[in-house]
Amino acid sequence: MFFQSFYTFTVLAALLVTCHALCRCPDNSGLLKILGIAGKDNLKEQQQLSVLPCSLDNKMHNVFGNVEHRLSRLEGVLALNGKIKEVGEKLFASNGKEVNFASALESCEKAGGTLATPKNEEENEAVLGFVKQYNRYAYLGIKESENIGQFKSINDTTLNYTNWRRQEPNGKGTEKCVEMYTDGTWNDKKCSLNRLTICEF
Ligand code: MMA
Ligand code: CA
């Protein structure tokens, strides 16, 4: 155990020492570039951040570049087929299934996301795209809080953007969930109905 740790430590130390001498990739074309650090004016900062020998650094650059390229092709295909919609850093997707609120949330979370919670008009339009595509109302990732009439996103943040239909929300504590209509407006609604599942990632 001791020898194993000692060995790991020695290798790491050797790599770092070598690195100190070798890591100055002349054109900063290595991993730093991919990580978006190379653009910095401060060359010293760049050199200190590099932890890999130059050849390995450039190899990693190629590997990451290739992964990035292949992922962006897949995203293009999925977007083309209407399977995903991207707004800024967010990605929306639907499995086309209509289930109650708890089940919809569960399937989003199982997939590593959460229920779609539009934070601005553009995101609302993206979610609406799925509502129209399936012609089904959808649950949003928003719930009424302990304070009746106050709605919060399910990760507990206050809502800075809302798109209530006229005279909504009107449930006064009896409609704890929120659905999106086919015109993109929102209605507070019971959580036990079957509504389209739209997730965000
Ligand atoms: C239904 C129900 C409510 C909604 C009203 C609007 C009658 O109740 O969907 O949530 O506010 O319709 O008329
Ligand atoms: Ca309502």
PDB file of C-alpha atoms and ligand atoms in Angstrom:
ATOM      1  CA  MET A   1       0.000   0.000   0.000  1.00  0.00           C
ATOM      2  CA  PHE A   2       2.744   2.383   1.087  1.00  0.00           C
ATOM      3  CA  PHE A   3       4.867   1.512  -1.935  1.00  0.00           C
ATOM      4  CA  GLN A   4       1.956   1.939  -4.258  1.00  0.00           C
ATOM      5  CA  SER A   5       1.206   5.429  -2.929  1.00  0.00           C
ATOM      6  CA  PHE A   6       4.882   6.268  -2.961  1.00  0.00           C
ATOM      7  CA  TYR A   7       5.146   5.112  -6.562  1.00  0.00           C
ATOM      8  CA  THR A   8       2.116   7.187  -7.608  1.00  0.00           C
ATOM      9  CA  PHE A   9       3.513  10.184  -5.787  1.00  0.00           C
ATOM     10  CA  THR A  10       6.929   9.818  -7.449  1.00  0.00           C
ATOM     11  CA  VAL A  11       5.425   9.469 -10.913  1.00  0.00           C
ATOM     12  CA  LEU A  12       3.246  12.533 -10.399  1.00  0.00           C
ATOM     13  CA  ALA A  13       6.150  14.534  -9.017  1.00  0.00           C
ATOM     14  CA  ALA A  14       8.335  13.496 -11.940  1.00  0.00           C
ATOM     15  CA  LEU A  15       5.613  14.439 -14.410  1.00  0.00           C
ATOM     16  CA  LEU A  16       5.167  17.833 -12.799  1.00  0.00           C
ATOM     17  CA  VAL A  17       8.896  18.529 -12.738  1.00  0.00           C
ATOM     18  CA  THR A  18       9.278  17.442 -16.372  1.00  0.00           C
ATOM     19  CA  CYS A  19       6.257  19.435 -17.172  1.00  0.00           C
ATOM     20  CA  HIS A  20       7.710  22.559 -15.653  1.00  0.00           C
ATOM     21  CA  ALA A  21      10.451  22.319 -18.235  1.00  0.00           C
ATOM     22  CA  LEU A  22       8.497  20.971 -21.190  1.00  0.00           C
ATOM     23  CA  CYS A  23       5.025  22.340 -20.975  1.00  0.00           C
ATOM     24  CA  ARG A  24       5.584  25.579 -22.767  1.00  0.00           C
ATOM     25  CA  CYS A  25       3.843  24.701 -25.998  1.00  0.00           C
ATOM     26  CA  PRO A  26       5.157  27.451 -28.279  1.00  0.00           C
ATOM     27  CA  ASP A  27       1.855  28.165 -29.968  1.00  0.00           C
ATOM     28  CA  ASN A  28      -0.308  27.211 -27.016  1.00  0.00           C
ATOM     29  CA  SER A  29      -2.152  24.886 -29.323  1.00  0.00           C
ATOM     30  CA  GLY A  30      -2.683  22.160 -26.768  1.00  0.00           C
ATOM     31  CA  LEU A  31      -5.320  21.418 -24.210  1.00  0.00           C
ATOM     32  CA  LEU A  32      -5.269  24.971 -22.929  1.00  0.00           C
ATOM     33  CA  LYS A  33      -6.742  26.150 -26.202  1.00  0.00           C
ATOM     34  CA  ILE A  34      -9.648  23.716 -25.966  1.00  0.00           C
ATOM     35  CA  LEU A  35     -10.284  24.776 -22.378  1.00  0.00           C
ATOM     36  CA  GLY A  36     -10.474  28.355 -23.573  1.00  0.00           C
ATOM     37  CA  ILE A  37      -7.540  29.492 -21.484  1.00  0.00           C
ATOM     38  CA  ALA A  38      -5.111  30.142 -24.306  1.00  0.00           C
ATOM     39  CA  GLY A  39      -6.860  33.372 -25.247  1.00  0.00           C
ATOM     40  CA  LYS A  40      -5.570  34.981 -22.081  1.00  0.00           C
ATOM     41  CA  ASP A  41      -3.017  37.727 -22.498  1.00  0.00           C
ATOM     42  CA  ASN A  42      -0.979  36.611 -19.550  1.00  0.00           C
ATOM     43  CA  LEU A  43       1.400  34.010 -20.986  1.00  0.00           C
ATOM     44  CA  LYS A  44       2.797  33.191 -17.571  1.00  0.00           C
ATOM     45  CA  GLU A  45      -0.670  32.240 -16.363  1.00  0.00           C
ATOM     46  CA  GLN A  46      -1.078  29.910 -19.340  1.00  0.00           C
ATOM     47  CA  GLN A  47       2.245  28.225 -18.729  1.00  0.00           C
ATOM     48  CA  GLN A  48       1.478  27.678 -15.065  1.00  0.00           C
ATOM     49  CA  LEU A  49      -1.882  26.138 -15.910  1.00  0.00           C
ATOM     50  CA  SER A  50      -0.428  23.535 -18.240  1.00  0.00           C
ATOM     51  CA  VAL A  51       0.060  20.188 -16.514  1.00  0.00           C
ATOM     52  CA  LEU A  52       0.929  17.970 -19.469  1.00  0.00           C
ATOM     53  CA  PRO A  53       4.005  17.591 -21.615  1.00  0.00           C
ATOM     54  CA  CYS A  54       3.542  19.344 -24.912  1.00  0.00           C
ATOM     55  CA  SER A  55       3.166  16.239 -27.079  1.00  0.00           C
ATOM     56  CA  LEU A  56       0.505  14.795 -24.809  1.00  0.00           C
ATOM     57  CA  ASP A  57      -1.140  18.179 -24.556  1.00  0.00           C
ATOM     58  CA  ASN A  58      -1.470  18.384 -28.322  1.00  0.00           C
ATOM     59  CA  LYS A  59      -2.725  14.822 -28.508  1.00  0.00           C
ATOM     60  CA  MET A  60      -5.426  15.627 -25.949  1.00  0.00           C
ATOM     61  CA  HIS A  61      -6.279  18.672 -28.035  1.00  0.00           C
ATOM     62  CA  ASN A  62      -6.935  16.423 -31.024  1.00  0.00           C
ATOM     63  CA  VAL A  63      -8.935  13.927 -28.980  1.00  0.00           C
ATOM     64  CA  PHE A  64     -11.141  16.612 -27.436  1.00  0.00           C
ATOM     65  CA  GLY A  65     -11.511  18.394 -30.769  1.00  0.00           C
ATOM     66  CA  ASN A  66     -12.679  15.165 -32.365  1.00  0.00           C
ATOM     67  CA  VAL A  67     -15.167  14.449 -29.555  1.00  0.00           C
ATOM     68  CA  GLU A  68     -16.501  18.000 -29.826  1.00  0.00           C
ATOM     69  CA  HIS A  69     -16.928  17.655 -33.586  1.00  0.00           C
ATOM     70  CA  ARG A  70     -18.703  14.313 -33.355  1.00  0.00           C
ATOM     71  CA  LEU A  71     -21.019  15.533 -30.581  1.00  0.00           C
ATOM     72  CA  SER A  72     -21.977  18.629 -32.530  1.00  0.00           C
ATOM     73  CA  ARG A  73     -22.862  16.440 -35.538  1.00  0.00           C
ATOM     74  CA  LEU A  74     -25.155  14.338 -33.335  1.00  0.00           C
ATOM     75  CA  GLU A  75     -26.767  17.475 -31.905  1.00  0.00           C
ATOM     76  CA  GLY A  76     -27.348  18.686 -35.448  1.00  0.00           C
ATOM     77  CA  VAL A  77     -29.098  15.454 -36.415  1.00  0.00           C
ATOM     78  CA  LEU A  78     -31.252  15.432 -33.254  1.00  0.00           C
ATOM     79  CA  ALA A  79     -32.224  19.073 -33.774  1.00  0.00           C
ATOM     80  CA  LEU A  80     -32.997  18.421 -37.435  1.00  0.00           C
ATOM     81  CA  ASN A  81     -35.375  15.639 -36.427  1.00  0.00           C
ATOM     82  CA  GLY A  82     -37.060  17.804 -33.788  1.00  0.00           C
ATOM     83  CA  LYS A  83     -35.814  15.592 -30.958  1.00  0.00           C
ATOM     84  CA  ILE A  84     -33.981  18.361 -29.110  1.00  0.00           C
ATOM     85  CA  LYS A  85     -34.221  22.141 -28.950  1.00  0.00           C
ATOM     86  CA  GLU A  86     -31.284  24.157 -27.714  1.00  0.00           C
ATOM     87  CA  VAL A  87     -31.547  27.606 -26.166  1.00  0.00           C
ATOM     88  CA  GLY A  88     -28.235  28.976 -24.941  1.00  0.00           C
ATOM     89  CA  GLU A  89     -26.747  26.385 -22.615  1.00  0.00           C
ATOM     90  CA  LYS A  90     -30.070  24.606 -22.125  1.00  0.00           C
ATOM     91  CA  LEU A  91     -31.353  21.648 -24.062  1.00  0.00           C
ATOM     92  CA  PHE A  92     -35.032  20.603 -24.124  1.00  0.00           C
ATOM     93  CA  ALA A  93     -36.358  17.173 -25.104  1.00  0.00           C
ATOM     94  CA  SER A  94     -39.558  15.147 -24.802  1.00  0.00           C
ATOM     95  CA  ASN A  95     -40.262  11.418 -24.725  1.00  0.00           C
ATOM     96  CA  GLY A  96     -43.772  12.111 -26.079  1.00  0.00           C
ATOM     97  CA  LYS A  97     -45.365  10.486 -23.024  1.00  0.00           C
ATOM     98  CA  GLU A  98     -48.327  11.823 -21.032  1.00  0.00           C
ATOM     99  CA  VAL A  99     -48.153  10.999 -17.332  1.00  0.00           C
ATOM    100  CA  ASN A 100     -48.875  12.685 -13.974  1.00  0.00           C
ATOM    101  CA  PHE A 101     -46.543  15.319 -12.557  1.00  0.00           C
ATOM    102  CA  ALA A 102     -44.551  13.005 -10.248  1.00  0.00           C
ATOM    103  CA  SER A 103     -43.910  10.463 -13.017  1.00  0.00           C
ATOM    104  CA  ALA A 104     -42.960  13.157 -15.523  1.00  0.00           C
ATOM    105  CA  LEU A 105     -40.458  14.628 -13.058  1.00  0.00           C
ATOM    106  CA  GLU A 106     -39.098  11.182 -12.245  1.00  0.00           C
ATOM    107  CA  SER A 107     -38.414  10.293 -15.875  1.00  0.00           C
ATOM    108  CA  CYS A 108     -36.649  13.622 -16.456  1.00  0.00           C
ATOM    109  CA  GLU A 109     -34.484  13.118 -13.377  1.00  0.00           C
ATOM    110  CA  LYS A 110     -33.676   9.534 -14.336  1.00  0.00           C
ATOM    111  CA  ALA A 111     -32.375  10.863 -17.627  1.00  0.00           C
ATOM    112  CA  GLY A 112     -30.158  13.355 -15.759  1.00  0.00           C
ATOM    113  CA  GLY A 113     -32.355  16.424 -16.226  1.00  0.00           C
ATOM    114  CA  THR A 114     -35.447  17.987 -14.706  1.00  0.00           C
ATOM    115  CA  LEU A 115     -38.855  19.107 -15.940  1.00  0.00           C
ATOM    116  CA  ALA A 116     -38.730  21.978 -18.404  1.00  0.00           C
ATOM    117  CA  THR A 117     -38.837  25.314 -16.596  1.00  0.00           C
ATOM    118  CA  PRO A 118     -38.782  28.187 -19.084  1.00  0.00           C
ATOM    119  CA  LYS A 119     -36.854  31.137 -17.690  1.00  0.00           C
ATOM    120  CA  ASN A 120     -37.515  33.542 -20.551  1.00  0.00           C
ATOM    121  CA  GLU A 121     -39.581  33.983 -23.713  1.00  0.00           C
ATOM    122  CA  GLU A 122     -37.102  32.126 -25.903  1.00  0.00           C
ATOM    123  CA  GLU A 123     -37.096  29.094 -23.617  1.00  0.00           C
ATOM    124  CA  ASN A 124     -40.892  29.250 -23.404  1.00  0.00           C
ATOM    125  CA  GLU A 125     -41.029  29.142 -27.231  1.00  0.00           C
ATOM    126  CA  ALA A 126     -38.736  26.094 -27.300  1.00  0.00           C
ATOM    127  CA  VAL A 127     -40.970  24.233 -24.823  1.00  0.00           C
ATOM    128  CA  LEU A 128     -44.025  25.348 -26.810  1.00  0.00           C
ATOM    129  CA  GLY A 129     -42.410  23.717 -29.860  1.00  0.00           C
ATOM    130  CA  PHE A 130     -42.886  20.290 -28.223  1.00  0.00           C
ATOM    131  CA  VAL A 131     -46.394  21.128 -26.985  1.00  0.00           C
ATOM    132  CA  LYS A 132     -47.344  21.921 -30.580  1.00  0.00           C
ATOM    133  CA  GLN A 133     -45.431  18.984 -32.055  1.00  0.00           C
ATOM    134  CA  TYR A 134     -47.400  16.519 -29.888  1.00  0.00           C
ATOM    135  CA  ASN A 135     -50.491  18.741 -29.650  1.00  0.00           C
ATOM    136  CA  ARG A 136     -50.650  18.050 -25.909  1.00  0.00           C
ATOM    137  CA  TYR A 137     -50.539  20.265 -22.836  1.00  0.00           C
ATOM    138  CA  ALA A 138     -47.349  19.749 -20.807  1.00  0.00           C
ATOM    139  CA  TYR A 139     -46.414  20.008 -17.137  1.00  0.00           C
ATOM    140  CA  LEU A 140     -43.723  22.544 -16.304  1.00  0.00           C
ATOM    141  CA  GLY A 141     -41.112  22.260 -13.537  1.00  0.00           C
ATOM    142  CA  ILE A 142     -43.008  24.695 -11.358  1.00  0.00           C
ATOM    143  CA  LYS A 143     -45.094  24.167  -8.200  1.00  0.00           C
ATOM    144  CA  GLU A 144     -47.140  26.221  -5.816  1.00  0.00           C
ATOM    145  CA  SER A 145     -45.260  26.856  -2.572  1.00  0.00           C
ATOM    146  CA  GLU A 146     -46.578  26.772   1.002  1.00  0.00           C
ATOM    147  CA  ASN A 147     -47.615  30.366   0.418  1.00  0.00           C
ATOM    148  CA  ILE A 148     -50.834  29.956  -1.552  1.00  0.00           C
ATOM    149  CA  GLY A 149     -50.659  31.775  -4.878  1.00  0.00           C
ATOM    150  CA  GLN A 150     -46.866  31.836  -4.902  1.00  0.00           C
ATOM    151  CA  PHE A 151     -45.253  29.570  -7.491  1.00  0.00           C
ATOM    152  CA  LYS A 152     -41.646  28.432  -7.478  1.00  0.00           C
ATOM    153  CA  SER A 153     -39.503  26.381  -9.817  1.00  0.00           C
ATOM    154  CA  ILE A 154     -38.976  22.852  -8.452  1.00  0.00           C
ATOM    155  CA  ASN A 155     -35.347  23.558  -7.588  1.00  0.00           C
ATOM    156  CA  ASP A 156     -36.878  26.114  -5.247  1.00  0.00           C
ATOM    157  CA  THR A 157     -35.917  29.332  -6.976  1.00  0.00           C
ATOM    158  CA  THR A 158     -38.391  32.175  -7.325  1.00  0.00           C
ATOM    159  CA  LEU A 159     -39.847  32.769 -10.769  1.00  0.00           C
ATOM    160  CA  ASN A 160     -38.523  35.809 -12.555  1.00  0.00           C
ATOM    161  CA  TYR A 161     -40.369  34.888 -15.749  1.00  0.00           C
ATOM    162  CA  THR A 162     -44.007  33.760 -15.993  1.00  0.00           C
ATOM    163  CA  ASN A 163     -46.474  33.465 -18.862  1.00  0.00           C
ATOM    164  CA  TRP A 164     -49.829  32.985 -17.108  1.00  0.00           C
ATOM    165  CA  ARG A 165     -52.975  33.008 -19.211  1.00  0.00           C
ATOM    166  CA  ARG A 166     -55.363  35.789 -18.303  1.00  0.00           C
ATOM    167  CA  GLN A 167     -56.976  35.220 -14.878  1.00  0.00           C
ATOM    168  CA  GLU A 168     -54.461  32.477 -13.952  1.00  0.00           C
ATOM    169  CA  PRO A 169     -53.279  31.223 -11.532  1.00  0.00           C
ATOM    170  CA  ASN A 170     -56.716  30.815  -9.958  1.00  0.00           C
ATOM    171  CA  GLY A 171     -56.562  27.497  -8.063  1.00  0.00           C
ATOM    172  CA  LYS A 172     -55.903  29.157  -4.685  1.00  0.00           C
ATOM    173  CA  GLY A 173     -54.077  26.133  -3.297  1.00  0.00           C
ATOM    174  CA  THR A 174     -56.141  23.463  -5.093  1.00  0.00           C
ATOM    175  CA  GLU A 175     -54.011  23.407  -8.270  1.00  0.00           C
ATOM    176  CA  LYS A 176     -50.395  22.971  -7.210  1.00  0.00           C
ATOM    177  CA  CYS A 177     -48.880  22.196 -10.634  1.00  0.00           C
ATOM    178  CA  VAL A 178     -48.567  24.199 -13.835  1.00  0.00           C
ATOM    179  CA  GLU A 179     -49.416  23.191 -17.387  1.00  0.00           C
ATOM    180  CA  MET A 180     -48.564  24.875 -20.673  1.00  0.00           C
ATOM    181  CA  TYR A 181     -51.394  25.335 -23.152  1.00  0.00           C
ATOM    182  CA  THR A 182     -50.924  24.985 -26.916  1.00  0.00           C
ATOM    183  CA  ASP A 183     -50.532  28.780 -27.226  1.00  0.00           C
ATOM    184  CA  GLY A 184     -47.630  28.803 -24.737  1.00  0.00           C
ATOM    185  CA  THR A 185     -49.565  30.366 -21.859  1.00  0.00           C
ATOM    186  CA  TRP A 186     -49.616  28.781 -18.413  1.00  0.00           C
ATOM    187  CA  ASN A 187     -52.385  27.484 -16.144  1.00  0.00           C
ATOM    188  CA  ASP A 188     -52.167  26.219 -12.595  1.00  0.00           C
ATOM    189  CA  LYS A 189     -53.600  22.711 -12.621  1.00  0.00           C
ATOM    190  CA  LYS A 190     -53.957  19.580 -10.483  1.00  0.00           C
ATOM    191  CA  CYS A 191     -50.848  17.370 -10.449  1.00  0.00           C
ATOM    192  CA  SER A 192     -52.705  14.081 -10.989  1.00  0.00           C
ATOM    193  CA  LEU A 193     -53.619  14.531 -14.664  1.00  0.00           C
ATOM    194  CA  ASN A 194     -51.762  13.107 -17.636  1.00  0.00           C
ATOM    195  CA  ARG A 195     -49.673  15.726 -19.362  1.00  0.00           C
ATOM    196  CA  LEU A 196     -46.814  15.665 -21.870  1.00  0.00           C
ATOM    197  CA  THR A 197     -43.342  15.159 -20.366  1.00  0.00           C
ATOM    198  CA  ILE A 198     -40.804  17.749 -21.510  1.00  0.00           C
ATOM    199  CA  CYS A 199     -37.402  17.791 -19.829  1.00  0.00           C
ATOM    200  CA  GLU A 200     -34.501  20.207 -19.735  1.00  0.00           C
ATOM    201  CA  PHE A 201     -30.824  19.305 -19.482  1.00  0.00           C
TER     202      PHE A 201
HETATM  203  C1  MMA B   1     -60.533  24.597 -15.457  1.00  0.00           C
HETATM  204  C2  MMA B   1     -59.135  24.253 -14.929  1.00  0.00           C
HETATM  205  C3  MMA B   1     -58.521  25.440 -14.260  1.00  0.00           C
HETATM  206  C4  MMA B   1     -58.557  26.622 -15.151  1.00  0.00           C
HETATM  207  C5  MMA B   1     -59.964  26.894 -15.671  1.00  0.00           C
HETATM  208  C6  MMA B   1     -59.974  28.008 -16.684  1.00  0.00           C
HETATM  209  C7  MMA B   1     -62.727  24.937 -14.647  1.00  0.00           C
HETATM  210  O1  MMA B   1     -61.367  24.803 -14.331  1.00  0.00           O
HETATM  211  O2  MMA B   1     -58.347  23.865 -16.015  1.00  0.00           O
HETATM  212  O3  MMA B   1     -57.192  25.202 -13.898  1.00  0.00           O
HETATM  213  O4  MMA B   1     -58.056  27.743 -14.474  1.00  0.00           O
HETATM  214  O5  MMA B   1     -60.472  25.736 -16.280  1.00  0.00           O
HETATM  215  O6  MMA B   1     -61.267  28.306 -17.096  1.00  0.00           O
HETATM  216 CA    CA B   2     -56.036  27.236 -13.059  1.00  0.00          CA
END
